[in-house]
Coordinates of C-alpha atoms in Angstrom, one line a residue:
M1348 CA 51.6 5.7 -12.3
I1349 CA 50.7 5.3 -8.6
F1350 CA 49.9 1.9 -7.6
D1351 CA 46.4 1.4 -6.1
N1352 CA 46.3 -1.3 -3.4
V1353 CA 42.5 -1.1 -2.8
K1354 CA 41.1 -4.5 -3.5
K1355 CA 37.5 -3.8 -2.4
F1356 CA 35.6 -0.6 -1.7
D1357 CA 31.9 -1.1 -1.2
I1358 CA 28.7 -0.1 0.8
V1359 CA 26.6 -2.7 2.5
F1360 CA 23.2 -1.9 3.9
D1361 CA 21.8 -3.6 6.9
S1362 CA 18.8 -5.0 5.1
T1363 CA 17.5 -8.4 4.1
E1364 CA 17.2 -7.2 0.4
V1365 CA 20.1 -8.7 -1.3
D1366 CA 19.4 -8.5 -5.2
S1367 CA 17.5 -5.1 -5.1
P1368 CA 18.1 -1.9 -3.2
P1369 CA 16.6 -1.7 0.3
V1370 CA 13.4 0.1 0.9
F1371 CA 12.8 2.7 3.6
S1372 CA 10.2 5.3 4.5
S1373 CA 10.4 8.9 6.2
G1374 CA 11.7 8.6 9.7
D1375 CA 13.3 5.2 9.2
V1376 CA 16.9 4.6 10.2
V1377 CA 19.4 3.8 7.4
S1378 CA 22.3 1.8 8.6
G1379 CA 25.1 -0.3 7.1
K1380 CA 28.8 -0.2 6.7
V1381 CA 31.6 0.8 4.3
V1382 CA 33.9 -2.2 3.4
L1383 CA 37.4 -1.4 2.6
E1384 CA 39.9 -4.0 1.8
L1385 CA 43.6 -3.3 1.2
G1386 CA 46.3 -5.5 -0.4
T1387 CA 49.2 -3.6 1.6
A1388 CA 49.3 -1.1 4.4
S1389 CA 48.2 2.4 3.2
K1390 CA 48.0 5.8 4.6
V1391 CA 44.4 7.6 4.7
E1392 CA 43.5 11.0 5.2
S1393 CA 39.8 10.5 5.6
L1394 CA 36.8 8.4 4.9
K1395 CA 33.6 10.4 4.5
L1396 CA 29.8 9.4 3.9
H1397 CA 27.3 11.5 2.1
A1398 CA 23.6 10.7 1.9
E1399 CA 21.6 12.5 -0.9
G1400 CA 18.2 12.6 -2.3
F1401 CA 17.0 14.7 -5.3
A1402 CA 14.1 15.1 -7.6
K1403 CA 15.4 16.1 -11.0
V1404 CA 13.6 17.0 -14.4
H1405 CA 15.1 17.6 -17.7
W1406 CA 13.9 17.8 -21.3
T1407 CA 14.8 19.5 -24.4
E1408 CA 12.4 21.0 -27.0
S1409 CA 13.6 22.1 -30.6
R1410 CA 11.6 25.0 -32.2
S1411 CA 12.0 26.4 -35.7
A1412 CA 11.8 30.1 -36.4
G1413 CA 11.3 30.4 -40.2
S1414 CA 12.6 28.1 -42.9
S1415 CA 16.3 27.8 -41.8
T1416 CA 16.7 29.0 -38.3
A1417 CA 16.1 26.7 -35.4
Y1418 CA 17.0 26.8 -31.7
T1419 CA 16.9 24.3 -28.8
Q1420 CA 15.4 25.1 -25.4
N1421 CA 16.4 23.2 -22.3
Y1422 CA 14.2 22.9 -19.4
C1423 CA 15.6 21.6 -15.9
D1424 CA 14.9 21.9 -12.2
E1425 CA 15.6 20.0 -9.1
V1426 CA 14.4 19.7 -5.5
E1427 CA 16.7 18.4 -2.7
Y1428 CA 15.1 16.3 -0.2
L1429 CA 18.1 14.7 1.7
D1430 CA 21.5 16.1 2.4
R1431 CA 23.6 14.4 5.2
R1432 CA 27.2 14.3 5.7
E1433 CA 29.2 12.1 8.1
T1434 CA 33.0 11.5 8.6
L1435 CA 33.7 7.7 9.3
M1436 CA 37.5 8.3 9.6
Q1437 CA 39.5 11.4 10.0
A1438 CA 43.3 12.0 10.5
D1439 CA 44.1 13.5 14.0
N1440 CA 46.2 16.6 14.3
G1441 CA 47.1 16.5 10.5
E1442 CA 48.7 13.1 10.8
L1443 CA 47.7 10.4 8.5
T1444 CA 46.0 7.2 9.6
V1445 CA 47.9 4.0 8.6
L1446 CA 45.5 1.1 7.8
Q1447 CA 47.1 -2.4 7.6
A1448 CA 46.6 -4.8 4.7
G1449 CA 43.2 -6.7 5.1
K1450 CA 39.6 -6.0 5.5
H1451 CA 38.3 -2.9 7.4
E1452 CA 34.6 -2.1 8.2
F1453 CA 33.3 1.4 9.1
P1454 CA 29.7 1.2 10.2
F1455 CA 27.2 4.2 9.6
S1456 CA 23.7 5.1 10.7
F1457 CA 21.4 8.0 10.2
Q1458 CA 17.7 8.8 10.2
L1459 CA 15.7 9.9 7.4
P1460 CA 13.6 13.1 7.6
E1461 CA 10.1 12.7 8.9
E1462 CA 7.9 14.7 6.4
T1463 CA 10.0 16.0 3.5
L1464 CA 10.6 12.8 1.4
V1465 CA 8.7 11.6 -1.5
T1466 CA 8.5 8.2 -3.2
S1467 CA 11.5 7.1 -5.4
F1468 CA 10.6 7.4 -9.2
E1469 CA 12.0 6.8 -12.7
G1470 CA 10.5 8.6 -15.5
K1471 CA 11.1 9.6 -19.1
H1472 CA 11.7 13.3 -18.3
G1473 CA 12.7 13.1 -14.6
S1474 CA 13.5 10.9 -11.6
I1475 CA 13.5 10.9 -7.8
R1476 CA 16.5 9.1 -6.3
Y1477 CA 18.2 8.5 -3.1
W1478 CA 21.6 7.2 -2.5
V1479 CA 24.6 6.9 -0.1
K1480 CA 28.1 7.9 -1.3
A1481 CA 31.5 7.1 0.3
K1482 CA 34.7 8.9 -0.5
L1483 CA 38.2 7.7 0.4
H1484 CA 40.8 10.4 0.4
R1485 CA 44.5 9.3 0.4
P1486 CA 47.7 11.2 -0.3
W1487 CA 49.1 11.2 -3.8
N1488 CA 46.0 9.3 -5.0
T1489 CA 42.8 10.4 -6.7
V1490 CA 39.7 10.3 -4.5
K1491 CA 38.1 7.0 -4.7
K1492 CA 34.2 7.0 -4.7
I1493 CA 31.5 4.4 -4.4
K1494 CA 27.7 5.0 -4.5
K1495 CA 24.8 2.9 -3.5
E1496 CA 21.1 3.8 -4.1
F1497 CA 18.2 2.9 -1.9
T1498 CA 14.5 3.2 -2.5
V1499 CA 12.1 5.4 -0.4
I1500 CA 8.2 4.7 -0.5
E1501 CA 6.0 7.1 1.2
P1502 CA 3.0 5.3 2.7
I1503 CA -0.4 6.3 1.3
D1504 CA -3.2 5.0 3.4
I1505 CA -6.4 4.6 1.4
N1506 CA -8.5 4.1 4.7
T1507 CA -9.0 7.8 4.8
P1508 CA -12.4 9.6 4.4
S1509 CA -11.2 11.4 1.1
L1510 CA -10.0 8.2 -0.3
L1511 CA -13.0 6.2 0.7
A1512 CA -15.5 8.4 -0.8
S1513 CA -17.3 7.2 -3.9
Q1514 CA -16.6 8.8 -7.4
A1515 CA -19.4 9.3 -10.0
G1516 CA -20.2 11.4 -13.0
T1517 CA -22.4 11.9 -15.8
K1518 CA -21.7 13.1 -19.4
D1519 CA -23.6 13.2 -22.7
K1520 CA -22.9 14.5 -26.2
M1521 CA -24.7 14.8 -29.5
A1522 CA -22.9 12.6 -32.1
R1523 CA -22.5 14.4 -35.5
M1524 CA -21.0 13.3 -38.7
W1525 CA -20.7 15.5 -41.8
Y1526 CA -23.0 18.1 -40.1
R1527 CA -25.5 15.4 -39.6
N1528 CA -26.9 14.7 -36.2
L1529 CA -26.8 10.9 -35.3
G1530 CA -28.4 11.3 -32.0
Q1531 CA -27.5 11.6 -28.3
V1532 CA -25.2 9.2 -26.3
S1533 CA -25.2 9.4 -22.5
L1534 CA -22.8 7.9 -20.1
T1535 CA -23.2 7.5 -16.2
A1536 CA -20.4 5.7 -14.2
K1537 CA -19.6 5.2 -10.5
I1538 CA -16.9 3.5 -8.4
D1539 CA -17.1 2.7 -4.7
R1540 CA -14.0 4.7 -3.6
K1541 CA -11.1 6.8 -4.8
G1542 CA -8.2 5.0 -3.2
Y1543 CA -7.0 1.6 -4.4
T1544 CA -3.8 -0.4 -4.2
P1545 CA -2.1 -2.5 -7.0
G1546 CA -3.6 -5.9 -7.6
E1547 CA -7.0 -4.8 -6.5
V1548 CA -10.2 -5.0 -8.8
I1549 CA -12.2 -2.0 -9.3
P1550 CA -15.9 -2.7 -9.9
I1551 CA -17.4 -0.2 -12.4
F1552 CA -21.2 0.5 -12.3
A1553 CA -22.1 2.4 -15.4
E1554 CA -24.9 3.0 -17.8
F1555 CA -24.8 3.7 -21.4
D1556 CA -27.8 5.1 -23.3
N1557 CA -27.4 5.0 -27.1
S1558 CA -30.1 7.2 -28.8
T1559 CA -28.3 7.0 -32.3
H1560 CA -29.1 4.8 -35.1
R1561 CA -25.5 3.2 -34.8
S1562 CA -24.0 0.6 -32.5
V1563 CA -21.5 2.0 -30.0
V1564 CA -18.8 0.2 -27.8
P1565 CA -18.3 1.0 -24.2
K1566 CA -14.8 0.8 -22.8
A1567 CA -12.8 1.6 -19.6
Y1568 CA -9.1 2.4 -19.2
I1569 CA -6.8 3.1 -16.1
T1570 CA -4.5 5.8 -17.3
Q1571 CA -1.1 6.9 -15.6
T1572 CA -0.2 10.6 -16.0
Q1573 CA 3.4 11.7 -15.4
T1574 CA 3.8 15.4 -15.0
F1575 CA 7.2 17.4 -15.1
I1576 CA 7.4 21.1 -14.4
A1577 CA 10.4 23.3 -15.0
R1578 CA 10.7 27.0 -15.5
G1579 CA 6.9 27.4 -15.6
T1580 CA 6.6 24.9 -18.3
M1581 CA 4.8 21.5 -18.0
K1582 CA 5.6 18.3 -19.8
Q1583 CA 3.3 15.4 -19.7
K1584 CA 3.4 11.7 -20.5
K1585 CA 0.4 9.6 -20.5
S1586 CA 0.1 5.8 -20.7
I1587 CA -2.7 3.3 -20.5
V1588 CA -1.9 0.6 -17.8
A1589 CA -5.2 -1.4 -17.9
T1590 CA -8.1 -1.8 -20.4
L1591 CA -11.6 -3.2 -20.3
S1592 CA -14.0 -3.5 -23.4
G1593 CA -17.7 -4.3 -23.1
D1594 CA -20.2 -5.6 -25.5
A1595 CA -21.5 -3.4 -28.3
V1596 CA -24.8 -1.4 -27.5
G1597 CA -27.1 -1.5 -30.4
A1598 CA -29.0 1.4 -31.9
R1599 CA -31.7 2.9 -29.7
K1600 CA -30.5 0.5 -26.8
R1601 CA -29.3 0.9 -23.3
E1602 CA -26.5 -1.2 -21.6
T1603 CA -25.8 -1.4 -17.8
W1604 CA -22.6 -2.6 -16.1
H1605 CA -23.4 -4.1 -12.7
G1606 CA -19.8 -4.0 -11.3
R1607 CA -17.8 -4.9 -14.4
A1608 CA -14.2 -5.5 -13.0
I1609 CA -10.9 -4.0 -14.1
K1610 CA -7.8 -5.2 -12.4
I1611 CA -5.0 -2.7 -11.4
P1612 CA -1.7 -4.0 -12.7
P1613 CA 1.6 -3.6 -10.5
V1614 CA 2.2 0.1 -10.8
G1615 CA 3.8 2.7 -8.6
P1616 CA 2.1 4.6 -6.0
S1617 CA 0.7 8.1 -6.7
I1618 CA 3.1 11.0 -6.2
L1619 CA 1.3 14.2 -5.3
Q1620 CA 3.6 16.0 -2.9
C1621 CA 6.5 16.8 -5.2
R1622 CA 6.8 20.3 -6.7
I1623 CA 8.3 19.4 -10.0
I1624 CA 7.1 15.6 -10.5
R1625 CA 3.5 14.3 -10.2
V1626 CA 2.2 10.8 -10.8
E1627 CA -1.6 10.6 -11.1
Y1628 CA -4.1 8.0 -12.1
T1629 CA -7.6 8.2 -13.6
L1630 CA -10.2 5.6 -14.5
R1631 CA -11.5 6.8 -18.0
V1632 CA -15.0 5.3 -19.0
C1633 CA -15.7 6.0 -22.6
V1634 CA -18.0 5.2 -25.6
D1635 CA -16.7 4.8 -29.1
V1636 CA -19.0 6.3 -31.6
P1637 CA -18.3 5.3 -35.3
G1638 CA -17.5 8.4 -37.4
T1639 CA -17.0 10.9 -34.6
S1640 CA -15.0 11.6 -31.5
K1641 CA -15.6 9.4 -28.4
L1642 CA -17.5 10.3 -25.4
S1643 CA -15.3 10.1 -22.3
L1644 CA -15.8 10.5 -18.6
E1645 CA -12.9 10.6 -16.1
L1646 CA -12.9 9.6 -12.5
P1647 CA -9.8 10.3 -10.3
L1648 CA -7.9 7.5 -8.7
V1649 CA -5.1 7.4 -6.0
M1650 CA -2.7 4.3 -5.9
G1651 CA -1.9 3.8 -2.3
T1652 CA 0.5 1.5 -0.4
I1653 CA -1.7 0.5 2.6
P1654 CA -4.6 -1.6 1.5
L1655 CA -8.2 -1.4 2.7
H1656 CA -8.9 -2.7 6.3
P1657 CA -11.0 -5.9 6.4
F1658 CA -14.0 -4.1 8.0
G1659 CA -13.8 -1.0 5.8
S1660 CA -14.4 2.4 7.3
R1661 CA -17.5 4.3 8.6
T1662 CA -17.1 6.8 6.0
S1663 CA -16.9 4.5 3.0
S1664 CA -20.0 3.9 0.9
V1665 CA -22.5 1.2 1.8
S1666 CA -21.7 -0.9 -1.3
S1667 CA -18.1 -0.8 -0.5
Q1668 CA -18.5 -2.0 3.0
Y1669 CA -21.0 -4.6 1.9
S1670 CA -18.6 -6.2 -0.7
V1671 CA -15.6 -6.1 1.7
N1672 CA -17.6 -7.7 4.6
L1673 CA -18.9 -10.4 2.2
E1674 CA -15.4 -11.2 1.1
W1675 CA -14.2 -11.3 4.7
L1676 CA -17.1 -13.6 5.6
R1677 CA -16.3 -16.0 2.9
M1678 CA -12.8 -16.4 4.1
A1679 CA -13.6 -16.6 7.7
I1680 CA -16.4 -19.2 7.7
P1681 CA -15.3 -22.8 6.8
E1682 CA -17.4 -24.9 4.5
Q1683 CA -17.9 -27.5 7.4
P1684 CA -18.1 -26.2 10.8
E1685 CA -15.6 -27.6 13.3
P1686 CA -17.0 -29.7 16.3
P1687 CA -16.8 -28.0 19.7
P1688 CA -13.6 -28.9 21.8
D1689 CA -13.8 -31.6 24.3
Y1690 CA -14.3 -30.5 27.9
C1691 CA -11.3 -32.6 29.1
A1692 CA -9.2 -30.7 26.5
I1693 CA -10.0 -27.4 28.1
V1694 CA -10.2 -28.1 31.8
S1695 CA -7.6 -30.3 33.5
D1696 CA -8.4 -33.2 35.7
E1697 CA -7.1 -31.2 38.8
E1698 CA -9.2 -28.2 38.0
A1699 CA -12.4 -30.3 37.4
E1700 CA -11.9 -32.4 40.7
R1701 CA -11.2 -29.1 42.5
N1702 CA -14.4 -27.5 41.1
M1703 CA -16.6 -30.5 41.7
S1704 CA -16.0 -30.4 45.3
P1705 CA -19.1 -28.9 47.1
P1706 CA -18.7 -25.4 48.4
L1707 CA -18.7 -24.9 52.1
I1708 CA -22.0 -24.1 53.6
E1709 CA -21.9 -21.1 55.9
E1710 CA -24.0 -21.3 59.0
D1711 CA -24.4 -17.5 59.2
F1712 CA -26.2 -16.4 56.1
T1713 CA -26.2 -12.8 57.0
G1714 CA -22.8 -12.0 55.4
V1715 CA -23.3 -14.3 52.3
L1716 CA -24.2 -11.4 50.1
Q1717 CA -21.4 -9.4 51.2
R1718 CA -18.9 -11.5 49.0
P1719 CA -18.3 -10.3 45.4
F1720 CA -20.9 -11.7 43.0
F1721 CA -18.1 -12.6 40.7
A1722 CA -17.0 -15.3 43.4
Y1723 CA -20.3 -17.1 43.0
V1724 CA -19.9 -17.1 39.3
Q1725 CA -16.4 -18.6 39.5
E1726 CA -17.8 -21.5 41.6
F1727 CA -19.8 -22.8 38.5
R1728 CA -17.2 -21.8 35.8
Y1729 CA -15.7 -25.2 35.3
R1730 CA -18.7 -27.3 36.2
P1731 CA -18.9 -30.2 33.6
P1732 CA -22.1 -30.7 31.6
P1733 CA -24.5 -33.4 32.7
F1734 CA -24.0 -36.8 31.2
Y1735 CA -26.3 -37.7 28.2
S1736 CA -28.5 -40.8 28.5
E1737 CA -31.5 -41.9 26.5
V1738 CA -33.0 -43.3 29.8
D1739 CA -34.9 -40.7 31.9
P1740 CA -33.0 -40.5 35.2
H1741 CA -36.4 -39.1 36.9
P1742 CA -39.2 -41.3 35.3
Q1743 CA -42.8 -40.1 36.4
T1744 CA -45.0 -42.6 38.2
P1745 CA -48.4 -43.5 37.1
N1746 CA -50.0 -41.6 40.0
M1747 CA -48.1 -38.4 38.9
R1748 CA -49.4 -38.8 35.3
R1749 CA -52.9 -39.2 36.5
R1750 CA -52.8 -36.2 38.7
C1751 CA -51.3 -34.2 35.8
M1752 CA -54.2 -35.3 33.5
T1753 CA -56.8 -34.3 36.1
C1754 CA -55.4 -30.9 36.6

């Protein structure tokens, strides 16, 4: 048995994240160091670094052919997004490098691709992962490996025309039970935009028209759909991440939602650019009709990473801009206005004294207007306001008042 004198072999990223993997985006520089601590002096052949990123899907389906025969079909596929290799230490001229006992650090740095990356993801039938792997080669020893994962989040800006466009739809159905018509149920729903970020509230504007003789219940859901694709076959997993239930709509009645709010929980962003894995979201507004299938209307959603700008966008809907601007005004205007600042706090005594001095009177007025007009404005820039007094400094005489009355 060969004695292993490696006390520590680790990868440390140059990141403020301590308890969780660091987060990067496409084009960012990933840097860090490989830490190697030896108990005794050791000969080393090489130390290599390998950065990798893959999207992988895999699932198994069992099918029966007859009463006793069964077979299992495996579906798998992968897409490579990152493959970078770097040698941190290499023996020169075939001679081994001797590292003394103690701690050794080997820094590394590389840039992520600009456009080919997708957001990290962990799902039931697939994943998108990125990691850095270090390999230590020594004579008469097995290769020692260490791997550290990091997270990639591709930015999705919802301040784009396509994501700021309102989404709306209408649907109706004839409710039947045991070949008997119960009546028609109609549903119309609208949301201000398509793009949202986790933590936001989606106001739903909807109208439910119940023409049946039974009560119906309107509801709304936010659904996440994970799609995995391999060998021309698709596997989906759907889950409800948020729900909203309204009041029952009586027979022959109509109900309206004037911006009923449903909050988006902390969920991952949409993944739309990967060939084998997609993560999509929808807002499903439906009506539960007792005794028959529900009436359902789906509106597409995109979960972004860059939230809506304070003033919205020119391409967004009027209602969306109105609500955003109102929220901004509530935050910007204080309940009690602050008094204006004191003149002395803005202008120093030296500036006030300098600007209070009368301007020089030019004897020759022919060249007065040749000076820039801004120069005349500057002369009155720091003039203090007149002192307030309840006594009129220029009282009118009785003769002046009598003359004004006779005019």
